[in-house]
């Protein structure tokens, strides 16, 4: 991607949120050539979803579902739009997103800034019938009195227009949200979410934090399994800070990118050992080897966001090429054959 090599210094000279806004506008113009067809070794089935490849776009890049088809065209095997909340909300004051260049990382405290459920659902409805799996990631407004009711509203509004639904209870930037990961609250959330999804509906996944104790992992695995959730997404950003060098290391918010890789993969492996539920591995993926490590630790599919900030749009094709080569090197005939071999 020569164009990105030229654009990157310009984008990095801008505040990261401004650069992101420009990227979304460029994608809306549809300037991208379609990616070539995927290597057949990458085709896989995840929780009943037929994916051309297991590399997905993580939530947060396309919060308002403005560019899911452009991101599919870039070569992602699936795209997750959101997090959306029932009502539009501005999020936290700027600046609230920071590049940690020396650490290949980002810290964000955006706080679910988004244009609300009506606009989001209308965009997804408008793409009905187009190929490609787009997931809807739903959350709760900051000042909701009944947070679970916000998830229920989101699920009801998107369920007929998405390939899957993600219930995001792991953003560190909405105070108290992650308390929904605790046993009793989670049981109620999963119960009401599954009811809103309805029998025979699209798969419903729960997205969790990487900052969990072994007891938390056991509880979440048990409650989600018992409640009928179709899978877990492991993980969101971390509130921990270890070994960072960048001057922005002290900013409040969720840390993503390279420093999250080992922690999120370890939590993923712990979930693999705790539950047979399908797992999506997310956190710090920037190469085929990173994606392969997630798969071997138990992920049936993988997602990324921060890697794109540093690697640009050409990263998706590079990761897929490297992953296919690693599978062949180790004698696997498919992605599914490699899932969990290290767990
Ligand atoms: C700027 C930014 C915004 C994000 N917004 C969301 C969000 O709205 N909902 C969500 O579930 N995850 C969100 N995430 C988390 C990512 O989906 C992902 O779980 C996390 O960044 C780890 O993956 P990565 O290291 O590949 O970025 C966001 C991440 C970043 C960097």
mmCIF file of C-alpha atoms and ligand atoms in Angstrom:
data_model
loop_
_atom_site.group_PDB
_atom_site.id
_atom_site.type_symbol
_atom_site.label_atom_id
_atom_site.label_comp_id
_atom_site.label_asym_id
_atom_site.label_seq_id
_atom_site.Cartn_x
_atom_site.Cartn_y
_atom_site.Cartn_z
ATOM 1 C CA UNK A 1 0.000 0.000 0.000
ATOM 2 C CA UNK A 2 2.189 2.793 -1.320
ATOM 3 C CA UNK A 3 -0.514 5.386 -0.694
ATOM 4 C CA UNK A 4 -0.483 4.578 3.022
ATOM 5 C CA UNK A 5 3.315 4.853 3.202
ATOM 6 C CA UNK A 6 2.900 8.398 1.910
ATOM 7 C CA UNK A 7 -0.121 9.220 4.085
ATOM 8 C CA UNK A 8 1.201 7.851 7.370
ATOM 9 C CA UNK A 9 3.571 10.724 8.273
ATOM 10 C CA UNK A 10 0.734 13.166 7.598
ATOM 11 C CA UNK A 11 -1.724 11.163 9.708
ATOM 12 C CA UNK A 12 0.820 10.823 12.542
ATOM 13 C CA UNK A 13 1.341 14.606 12.536
ATOM 14 C CA UNK A 14 -2.348 14.974 13.433
ATOM 15 C CA UNK A 15 -4.126 14.328 16.700
ATOM 16 C CA UNK A 16 -5.098 10.612 16.531
ATOM 17 C CA UNK A 17 -8.820 11.292 16.590
ATOM 18 C CA UNK A 18 -8.558 13.807 13.770
ATOM 19 C CA UNK A 19 -6.504 11.284 11.780
ATOM 20 C CA UNK A 20 -9.137 8.634 12.450
ATOM 21 C CA UNK A 21 -11.921 10.937 11.258
ATOM 22 C CA UNK A 22 -10.026 11.559 8.002
ATOM 23 C CA UNK A 23 -9.506 7.812 7.559
ATOM 24 C CA UNK A 24 -13.240 7.164 7.938
ATOM 25 C CA UNK A 25 -13.985 9.890 5.371
ATOM 26 C CA UNK A 26 -11.495 8.425 2.899
ATOM 27 C CA UNK A 27 -13.028 4.970 3.394
ATOM 28 C CA UNK A 28 -16.517 6.380 2.790
ATOM 29 C CA UNK A 29 -15.286 7.693 -0.557
ATOM 30 C CA UNK A 30 -14.606 4.072 -1.431
ATOM 31 C CA UNK A 31 -11.082 4.640 -2.707
ATOM 32 C CA UNK A 32 -9.986 1.085 -2.024
ATOM 33 C CA UNK A 33 -9.513 -1.632 -4.604
ATOM 34 C CA UNK A 34 -11.105 -4.913 -3.481
ATOM 35 C CA UNK A 35 -8.763 -7.427 -1.827
ATOM 36 C CA UNK A 36 -7.976 -10.587 -3.806
ATOM 37 C CA UNK A 37 -9.870 -13.783 -2.902
ATOM 38 C CA UNK A 38 -8.651 -15.486 0.251
ATOM 39 C CA UNK A 39 -6.384 -18.512 0.402
ATOM 40 C CA UNK A 40 -8.782 -21.476 0.931
ATOM 41 C CA UNK A 41 -6.775 -22.693 3.952
ATOM 42 C CA UNK A 42 -8.049 -19.620 5.814
ATOM 43 C CA UNK A 43 -11.765 -20.368 5.329
ATOM 44 C CA UNK A 44 -13.338 -21.316 8.626
ATOM 45 C CA UNK A 45 -16.557 -21.640 10.538
ATOM 46 C CA UNK A 46 -16.945 -19.734 13.795
ATOM 47 C CA UNK A 47 -20.031 -20.256 15.989
ATOM 48 C CA UNK A 48 -21.885 -21.227 12.825
ATOM 49 C CA UNK A 49 -20.653 -18.195 10.831
ATOM 50 C CA UNK A 50 -18.890 -19.020 7.555
ATOM 51 C CA UNK A 51 -15.800 -16.785 7.408
ATOM 52 C CA UNK A 52 -13.566 -16.460 4.310
ATOM 53 C CA UNK A 53 -10.702 -15.855 6.748
ATOM 54 C CA UNK A 54 -10.471 -15.616 10.558
ATOM 55 C CA UNK A 55 -9.101 -12.041 10.752
ATOM 56 C CA UNK A 56 -11.763 -9.545 11.866
ATOM 57 C CA UNK A 57 -11.900 -5.828 12.525
ATOM 58 C CA UNK A 58 -12.369 -5.182 16.259
ATOM 59 C CA UNK A 59 -15.007 -2.809 17.632
ATOM 60 C CA UNK A 60 -14.235 0.885 18.053
ATOM 61 C CA UNK A 61 -12.845 1.581 14.582
ATOM 62 C CA UNK A 62 -16.269 1.944 12.971
ATOM 63 C CA UNK A 63 -18.379 3.034 15.937
ATOM 64 C CA UNK A 64 -21.271 4.317 13.818
ATOM 65 C CA UNK A 65 -21.356 1.540 11.183
ATOM 66 C CA UNK A 66 -20.321 3.968 8.441
ATOM 67 C CA UNK A 67 -17.725 1.854 6.640
ATOM 68 C CA UNK A 68 -18.284 -1.894 7.250
ATOM 69 C CA UNK A 69 -18.307 -2.727 3.535
ATOM 70 C CA UNK A 70 -15.117 -0.769 2.887
ATOM 71 C CA UNK A 71 -13.420 -2.720 5.686
ATOM 72 C CA UNK A 72 -14.673 -6.029 4.275
ATOM 73 C CA UNK A 73 -13.277 -4.970 0.912
ATOM 74 C CA UNK A 74 -9.926 -4.389 2.617
ATOM 75 C CA UNK A 75 -9.829 -8.133 3.281
ATOM 76 C CA UNK A 76 -11.186 -8.563 6.790
ATOM 77 C CA UNK A 77 -13.041 -11.857 7.203
ATOM 78 C CA UNK A 78 -15.661 -10.078 9.345
ATOM 79 C CA UNK A 79 -16.200 -6.604 10.732
ATOM 80 C CA UNK A 80 -17.602 -5.503 14.084
ATOM 81 C CA UNK A 81 -19.324 -2.099 14.156
ATOM 82 C CA UNK A 82 -19.895 -0.130 17.406
ATOM 83 C CA UNK A 83 -19.989 0.165 20.333
ATOM 84 C CA UNK A 84 -23.387 1.819 19.888
ATOM 85 C CA UNK A 85 -25.514 3.090 22.786
ATOM 86 C CA UNK A 86 -29.281 3.721 22.608
ATOM 87 C CA UNK A 87 -28.864 7.507 22.751
ATOM 88 C CA UNK A 88 -26.177 9.482 20.953
ATOM 89 C CA UNK A 89 -23.534 10.698 23.407
ATOM 90 C CA UNK A 90 -20.417 12.875 23.083
ATOM 91 C CA UNK A 91 -18.009 10.775 25.175
ATOM 92 C CA UNK A 92 -15.236 12.262 27.305
ATOM 93 C CA UNK A 93 -13.514 15.626 26.699
ATOM 94 C CA UNK A 94 -10.667 15.685 24.178
ATOM 95 C CA UNK A 95 -7.858 14.800 23.981
ATOM 96 C CA UNK A 96 -8.944 11.260 24.783
ATOM 97 C CA UNK A 97 -6.928 9.079 22.390
ATOM 98 C CA UNK A 98 -3.131 8.840 22.452
ATOM 99 C CA UNK A 99 -0.562 7.118 20.244
ATOM 100 C CA UNK A 100 2.241 5.444 22.210
ATOM 101 C CA UNK A 101 4.498 5.172 19.181
ATOM 102 C CA UNK A 102 7.566 3.659 20.911
ATOM 103 C CA UNK A 103 5.303 1.001 22.413
ATOM 104 C CA UNK A 104 3.246 0.303 19.259
ATOM 105 C CA UNK A 105 0.215 0.999 21.449
ATOM 106 C CA UNK A 106 -2.766 3.303 21.951
ATOM 107 C CA UNK A 107 -4.470 4.564 25.104
ATOM 108 C CA UNK A 108 -8.080 5.680 24.683
ATOM 109 C CA UNK A 109 -10.702 7.032 27.049
ATOM 110 C CA UNK A 110 -13.262 7.897 24.381
ATOM 111 C CA UNK A 111 -16.198 6.824 26.572
ATOM 112 C CA UNK A 112 -18.571 5.408 23.942
ATOM 113 C CA UNK A 113 -18.814 8.514 21.775
ATOM 114 C CA UNK A 114 -21.340 7.606 19.081
ATOM 115 C CA UNK A 115 -24.284 8.875 17.072
ATOM 116 C CA UNK A 116 -26.855 6.584 18.701
ATOM 117 C CA UNK A 117 -28.816 3.482 17.853
ATOM 118 C CA UNK A 118 -31.312 4.874 15.315
ATOM 119 C CA UNK A 119 -28.695 6.048 12.809
ATOM 120 C CA UNK A 120 -26.600 2.920 13.389
ATOM 121 C CA UNK A 121 -29.459 0.463 12.883
ATOM 122 C CA UNK A 122 -30.636 2.347 9.784
ATOM 123 C CA UNK A 123 -27.177 1.997 8.185
ATOM 124 C CA UNK A 124 -27.049 -1.716 8.921
ATOM 125 C CA UNK A 125 -30.584 -2.174 7.610
ATOM 126 C CA UNK A 126 -29.578 -0.384 4.403
ATOM 127 C CA UNK A 127 -26.802 -2.907 3.687
ATOM 128 C CA UNK A 128 -29.131 -5.911 4.023
ATOM 129 C CA UNK A 129 -28.390 -8.555 1.430
ATOM 130 C CA UNK A 130 -24.770 -7.486 0.834
ATOM 131 C CA UNK A 131 -22.149 -10.194 1.318
ATOM 132 C CA UNK A 132 -19.852 -10.263 4.329
ATOM 133 C CA UNK A 133 -20.401 -10.714 8.050
ATOM 134 C CA UNK A 134 -20.918 -7.526 10.042
ATOM 135 C CA UNK A 135 -21.404 -7.815 13.804
ATOM 136 C CA UNK A 136 -23.214 -5.281 15.956
ATOM 137 C CA UNK A 137 -21.500 -4.320 19.231
ATOM 138 C CA UNK A 138 -23.906 -2.830 21.773
ATOM 139 C CA UNK A 139 -23.355 -0.954 25.034
ATOM 140 C CA UNK A 140 -25.060 1.227 27.624
ATOM 141 C CA UNK A 141 -25.334 4.997 27.875
ATOM 142 C CA UNK A 142 -23.174 6.577 30.574
ATOM 143 C CA UNK A 143 -26.155 7.893 32.566
ATOM 144 C CA UNK A 144 -28.555 5.003 31.981
ATOM 145 C CA UNK A 145 -30.517 4.127 35.123
ATOM 146 C CA UNK A 146 -31.064 0.532 33.946
ATOM 147 C CA UNK A 147 -27.951 -0.450 32.049
ATOM 148 C CA UNK A 148 -29.181 -3.900 31.107
ATOM 149 C CA UNK A 149 -32.265 -2.308 29.518
ATOM 150 C CA UNK A 150 -29.879 -0.379 27.227
ATOM 151 C CA UNK A 151 -28.308 -3.636 26.017
ATOM 152 C CA UNK A 152 -31.761 -5.093 25.430
ATOM 153 C CA UNK A 153 -32.729 -2.051 23.320
ATOM 154 C CA UNK A 154 -29.553 -2.349 21.276
ATOM 155 C CA UNK A 155 -30.008 -6.058 20.660
ATOM 156 C CA UNK A 156 -33.659 -5.654 19.642
ATOM 157 C CA UNK A 157 -32.757 -2.876 17.181
ATOM 158 C CA UNK A 158 -29.875 -4.668 15.432
ATOM 159 C CA UNK A 159 -30.689 -8.369 15.648
ATOM 160 C CA UNK A 160 -32.329 -8.586 12.212
ATOM 161 C CA UNK A 161 -29.583 -6.616 10.440
ATOM 162 C CA UNK A 162 -26.325 -8.169 11.680
ATOM 163 C CA UNK A 163 -24.411 -11.425 11.370
ATOM 164 C CA UNK A 164 -23.818 -11.536 15.126
ATOM 165 C CA UNK A 165 -24.236 -9.433 18.249
ATOM 166 C CA UNK A 166 -21.580 -8.495 20.800
ATOM 167 C CA UNK A 167 -22.536 -7.445 24.306
ATOM 168 C CA UNK A 168 -19.664 -5.230 25.410
ATOM 169 C CA UNK A 169 -19.283 -5.155 29.183
ATOM 170 C CA UNK A 170 -15.566 -4.468 29.277
ATOM 171 C CA UNK A 171 -14.899 -0.857 28.313
ATOM 172 C CA UNK A 172 -12.887 0.775 31.110
ATOM 173 C CA UNK A 173 -14.181 4.218 30.080
ATOM 174 C CA UNK A 174 -17.792 4.031 31.270
ATOM 175 C CA UNK A 175 -17.631 4.038 35.089
ATOM 176 C CA UNK A 176 -19.056 0.864 36.611
ATOM 177 C CA UNK A 177 -19.650 -0.908 33.295
ATOM 178 C CA UNK A 178 -17.202 -3.703 33.990
ATOM 179 C CA UNK A 179 -19.117 -4.593 37.174
ATOM 180 C CA UNK A 180 -21.502 -6.365 34.759
ATOM 181 C CA UNK A 181 -18.794 -9.044 34.540
ATOM 182 C CA UNK A 182 -19.496 -10.092 38.128
ATOM 183 C CA UNK A 183 -21.450 -13.288 38.589
ATOM 184 C CA UNK A 184 -25.004 -12.185 39.481
ATOM 185 C CA UNK A 185 -25.082 -9.112 37.237
ATOM 186 C CA UNK A 186 -23.728 -11.165 34.340
ATOM 187 C CA UNK A 187 -26.329 -13.900 34.815
ATOM 188 C CA UNK A 188 -29.086 -11.296 34.578
ATOM 189 C CA UNK A 189 -27.454 -9.562 31.600
ATOM 190 C CA UNK A 190 -26.971 -12.786 29.642
ATOM 191 C CA UNK A 191 -30.493 -13.968 30.459
ATOM 192 C CA UNK A 192 -32.147 -10.737 29.311
ATOM 193 C CA UNK A 193 -29.835 -10.443 26.299
ATOM 194 C CA UNK A 194 -30.610 -13.956 25.082
ATOM 195 C CA UNK A 195 -34.305 -13.250 25.496
ATOM 196 C CA UNK A 196 -33.947 -10.052 23.420
ATOM 197 C CA UNK A 197 -31.945 -11.941 20.777
ATOM 198 C CA UNK A 198 -34.689 -14.581 20.563
ATOM 199 C CA UNK A 199 -34.585 -18.308 19.795
ATOM 200 C CA UNK A 200 -32.888 -19.150 16.530
ATOM 201 C CA UNK A 201 -31.378 -15.680 16.180
ATOM 202 C CA UNK A 202 -27.848 -14.665 15.215
ATOM 203 C CA UNK A 203 -24.999 -15.682 17.546
ATOM 204 C CA UNK A 204 -24.529 -13.537 20.645
ATOM 205 C CA UNK A 205 -21.059 -13.001 22.082
ATOM 206 C CA UNK A 206 -19.933 -11.414 25.350
ATOM 207 C CA UNK A 207 -16.813 -9.227 25.221
ATOM 208 C CA UNK A 208 -14.669 -9.290 28.348
ATOM 209 C CA UNK A 209 -11.711 -7.412 29.827
ATOM 210 C CA UNK A 210 -8.192 -8.849 30.091
ATOM 211 C CA UNK A 211 -7.946 -7.741 33.714
ATOM 212 C CA UNK A 212 -9.581 -10.782 35.314
ATOM 213 C CA UNK A 213 -8.636 -13.108 38.161
ATOM 214 C CA UNK A 214 -8.788 -16.895 37.637
ATOM 215 C CA UNK A 215 -12.019 -16.845 39.690
ATOM 216 C CA UNK A 216 -13.507 -14.207 37.363
ATOM 217 C CA UNK A 217 -12.627 -16.366 34.349
ATOM 218 C CA UNK A 218 -14.273 -19.422 35.914
ATOM 219 C CA UNK A 219 -17.418 -17.455 36.835
ATOM 220 C CA UNK A 220 -17.777 -15.792 33.423
ATOM 221 C CA UNK A 221 -17.218 -19.081 31.593
ATOM 222 C CA UNK A 222 -19.811 -20.838 33.716
ATOM 223 C CA UNK A 223 -22.455 -18.089 33.629
ATOM 224 C CA UNK A 224 -22.118 -17.478 29.875
ATOM 225 C CA UNK A 225 -22.217 -21.204 29.140
ATOM 226 C CA UNK A 226 -25.252 -21.773 31.363
ATOM 227 C CA UNK A 227 -27.018 -18.712 29.940
ATOM 228 C CA UNK A 228 -26.659 -19.933 26.364
ATOM 229 C CA UNK A 229 -24.275 -17.259 25.026
ATOM 230 C CA UNK A 230 -22.672 -18.377 21.742
ATOM 231 C CA UNK A 231 -19.136 -17.229 22.445
ATOM 232 C CA UNK A 232 -16.725 -14.854 24.165
ATOM 233 C CA UNK A 233 -14.517 -12.101 22.795
ATOM 234 C CA UNK A 234 -11.245 -11.946 24.713
ATOM 235 C CA UNK A 235 -10.341 -9.156 25.180
ATOM 236 C CA UNK A 236 -10.980 -5.458 25.429
ATOM 237 C CA UNK A 237 -8.260 -2.958 26.429
ATOM 238 C CA UNK A 238 -6.359 -3.192 29.731
ATOM 239 C CA UNK A 239 -6.170 -0.696 32.573
ATOM 240 C CA UNK A 240 -2.759 -2.103 33.578
ATOM 241 C CA UNK A 241 0.480 -0.357 32.580
ATOM 242 C CA UNK A 242 3.641 -2.425 32.373
ATOM 243 C CA UNK A 243 6.939 -1.665 30.713
ATOM 244 C CA UNK A 244 5.776 1.310 28.627
ATOM 245 C CA UNK A 245 8.277 3.852 27.323
ATOM 246 C CA UNK A 246 6.096 6.461 25.636
ATOM 247 C CA UNK A 247 5.491 9.866 27.212
ATOM 248 C CA UNK A 248 1.735 9.165 27.101
ATOM 249 C CA UNK A 249 2.053 6.037 29.283
ATOM 250 C CA UNK A 250 0.468 7.820 32.258
ATOM 251 C CA UNK A 251 -2.766 8.757 30.474
ATOM 252 C CA UNK A 252 -5.987 7.339 31.915
ATOM 253 C CA UNK A 253 -7.926 4.889 29.738
ATOM 254 C CA UNK A 254 -7.657 1.510 28.086
ATOM 255 C CA UNK A 255 -4.325 0.368 26.656
ATOM 256 C CA UNK A 256 -4.293 -1.578 23.369
ATOM 257 C CA UNK A 257 -1.679 -2.789 20.902
ATOM 258 C CA UNK A 258 1.614 -4.671 21.339
ATOM 259 C CA UNK A 259 1.814 -4.400 25.168
ATOM 260 C CA UNK A 260 -1.592 -6.122 25.428
ATOM 261 C CA UNK A 261 -0.662 -9.163 23.317
ATOM 262 C CA UNK A 262 0.750 -11.499 25.981
ATOM 263 C CA UNK A 263 -1.818 -10.615 28.655
ATOM 264 C CA UNK A 264 -4.839 -10.993 26.383
ATOM 265 C CA UNK A 265 -3.538 -14.273 24.944
ATOM 266 C CA UNK A 266 -2.962 -15.654 28.456
ATOM 267 C CA UNK A 267 -6.552 -14.803 29.450
ATOM 268 C CA UNK A 268 -7.783 -16.345 26.203
ATOM 269 C CA UNK A 269 -5.942 -19.571 27.046
ATOM 270 C CA UNK A 270 -7.461 -19.540 30.535
ATOM 271 C CA UNK A 271 -10.936 -19.271 28.979
ATOM 272 C CA UNK A 272 -10.100 -22.109 26.548
ATOM 273 C CA UNK A 273 -9.299 -24.291 29.551
ATOM 274 C CA UNK A 274 -12.468 -23.210 31.357
ATOM 275 C CA UNK A 275 -15.116 -23.541 28.612
ATOM 276 C CA UNK A 276 -15.920 -25.166 25.269
ATOM 277 C CA UNK A 277 -17.566 -21.915 24.064
ATOM 278 C CA UNK A 278 -16.167 -20.475 20.805
ATOM 279 C CA UNK A 279 -13.636 -17.703 21.517
ATOM 280 C CA UNK A 280 -12.502 -14.690 19.485
ATOM 281 C CA UNK A 281 -8.956 -13.616 20.394
ATOM 282 C CA UNK A 282 -8.226 -9.871 20.391
ATOM 283 C CA UNK A 283 -5.368 -7.775 21.719
ATOM 284 C CA UNK A 284 -2.074 -6.702 20.188
ATOM 285 C CA UNK A 285 -2.293 -8.640 16.925
ATOM 286 C CA UNK A 286 0.085 -7.093 14.385
ATOM 287 C CA UNK A 287 1.422 -10.111 12.465
ATOM 288 C CA UNK A 288 0.470 -13.548 11.220
ATOM 289 C CA UNK A 289 2.495 -15.021 14.088
ATOM 290 C CA UNK A 290 0.440 -13.030 16.626
ATOM 291 C CA UNK A 291 -2.827 -14.240 15.077
ATOM 292 C CA UNK A 292 -1.497 -17.812 14.955
ATOM 293 C CA UNK A 293 -0.559 -17.637 18.668
ATOM 294 C CA UNK A 294 -4.156 -16.611 19.487
ATOM 295 C CA UNK A 295 -5.531 -19.489 17.390
ATOM 296 C CA UNK A 296 -3.199 -22.020 19.014
ATOM 297 C CA UNK A 297 -4.226 -20.661 22.435
ATOM 298 C CA UNK A 298 -7.869 -21.352 21.610
ATOM 299 C CA UNK A 299 -9.284 -18.642 19.350
ATOM 300 C CA UNK A 300 -11.487 -19.778 16.472
ATOM 301 C CA UNK A 301 -11.219 -16.269 15.040
ATOM 302 C CA UNK A 302 -9.140 -13.163 15.734
ATOM 303 C CA UNK A 303 -9.726 -9.398 15.683
ATOM 304 C CA UNK A 304 -7.507 -6.330 15.646
ATOM 305 C CA UNK A 305 -7.656 -2.568 15.706
ATOM 306 C CA UNK A 306 -4.437 -0.930 16.983
ATOM 307 C CA UNK A 307 -2.247 -2.896 14.575
ATOM 308 C CA UNK A 308 -3.923 -0.977 11.750
ATOM 309 C CA UNK A 309 -2.848 2.360 13.233
ATOM 310 C CA UNK A 310 0.812 1.354 12.860
ATOM 311 C CA UNK A 311 0.642 -1.105 9.978
ATOM 312 C CA UNK A 312 -1.941 0.570 7.745
ATOM 313 C CA UNK A 313 -4.443 -1.161 5.490
ATOM 314 C CA UNK A 314 -1.820 -3.466 3.913
ATOM 315 C CA UNK A 315 -1.497 -5.224 7.275
ATOM 316 C CA UNK A 316 -4.605 -7.365 6.734
ATOM 317 C CA UNK A 317 -3.231 -9.045 3.602
ATOM 318 C CA UNK A 318 0.181 -9.485 5.275
ATOM 319 C CA UNK A 319 -1.317 -11.163 8.355
ATOM 320 C CA UNK A 320 -3.377 -13.523 6.193
ATOM 321 C CA UNK A 321 -0.367 -14.451 4.049
ATOM 322 C CA UNK A 322 1.795 -15.119 7.104
ATOM 323 C CA UNK A 323 -0.936 -17.079 8.878
ATOM 324 C CA UNK A 324 -1.526 -19.334 5.859
ATOM 325 C CA UNK A 325 2.224 -20.021 5.639
ATOM 326 C CA UNK A 326 2.441 -20.858 9.364
ATOM 327 C CA UNK A 327 -0.504 -23.267 9.163
ATOM 328 C CA UNK A 328 1.121 -25.069 6.212
ATOM 329 C CA UNK A 329 4.542 -25.107 7.866
ATOM 330 C CA UNK A 330 3.068 -26.931 10.848
ATOM 331 C CA UNK A 331 1.038 -29.363 8.753
ATOM 332 C CA UNK A 332 -2.444 -28.023 9.504
ATOM 333 C CA UNK A 333 -5.017 -28.342 6.715
ATOM 334 C CA UNK A 334 -7.265 -25.635 8.149
ATOM 335 C CA UNK A 335 -7.552 -22.957 10.826
ATOM 336 C CA UNK A 336 -9.916 -25.201 12.796
ATOM 337 C CA UNK A 337 -7.218 -27.900 13.070
ATOM 338 C CA UNK A 338 -4.927 -25.458 14.900
ATOM 339 C CA UNK A 339 -7.476 -24.017 17.339
ATOM 340 C CA UNK A 340 -6.409 -24.643 20.933
ATOM 341 C CA UNK A 341 -3.443 -26.953 20.263
ATOM 342 C CA UNK A 342 -1.423 -24.944 22.841
ATOM 343 C CA UNK A 343 -4.177 -24.791 25.431
HETATM 344 C C1 LIG B 1 -9.561 3.907 19.904
HETATM 345 C C2 LIG B 1 -10.203 2.636 20.354
HETATM 346 C C3 LIG B 1 -11.585 2.581 20.541
HETATM 347 C C4 LIG B 1 -12.192 1.402 20.953
HETATM 348 N N1 LIG B 1 -13.547 1.360 21.095
HETATM 349 C C5 LIG B 1 -14.155 0.188 21.415
HETATM 350 C C6 LIG B 1 -15.572 0.095 21.482
HETATM 351 O O1 LIG B 1 -16.286 1.058 21.228
HETATM 352 N N2 LIG B 1 -16.117 -1.108 21.831
HETATM 353 C C7 LIG B 1 -15.355 -2.221 22.090
HETATM 354 O O2 LIG B 1 -15.914 -3.289 22.367
HETATM 355 N N3 LIG B 1 -14.005 -2.161 22.009
HETATM 356 C C8 LIG B 1 -13.401 -0.990 21.676
HETATM 357 N N4 LIG B 1 -12.034 -0.947 21.588
HETATM 358 C C9 LIG B 1 -11.244 -2.157 21.936
HETATM 359 C C10 LIG B 1 -10.852 -2.972 20.710
HETATM 360 O O3 LIG B 1 -12.008 -3.485 20.062
HETATM 361 C C11 LIG B 1 -9.947 -4.148 21.110
HETATM 362 O O4 LIG B 1 -10.656 -5.013 21.964
HETATM 363 C C12 LIG B 1 -8.672 -3.686 21.828
HETATM 364 O O5 LIG B 1 -8.206 -2.465 21.298
HETATM 365 C C13 LIG B 1 -7.557 -4.724 21.736
HETATM 366 O O6 LIG B 1 -7.220 -4.987 20.395
HETATM 367 P P1 LIG B 1 -5.994 -4.270 19.617
HETATM 368 O O7 LIG B 1 -4.785 -4.368 20.499
HETATM 369 O O8 LIG B 1 -5.861 -5.009 18.331
HETATM 370 O O9 LIG B 1 -6.418 -2.839 19.403
HETATM 371 C C14 LIG B 1 -11.406 0.243 21.190
HETATM 372 C C15 LIG B 1 -10.015 0.304 20.992
HETATM 373 C C16 LIG B 1 -9.413 1.469 20.582
HETATM 374 C C17 LIG B 1 -7.927 1.492 20.373
#
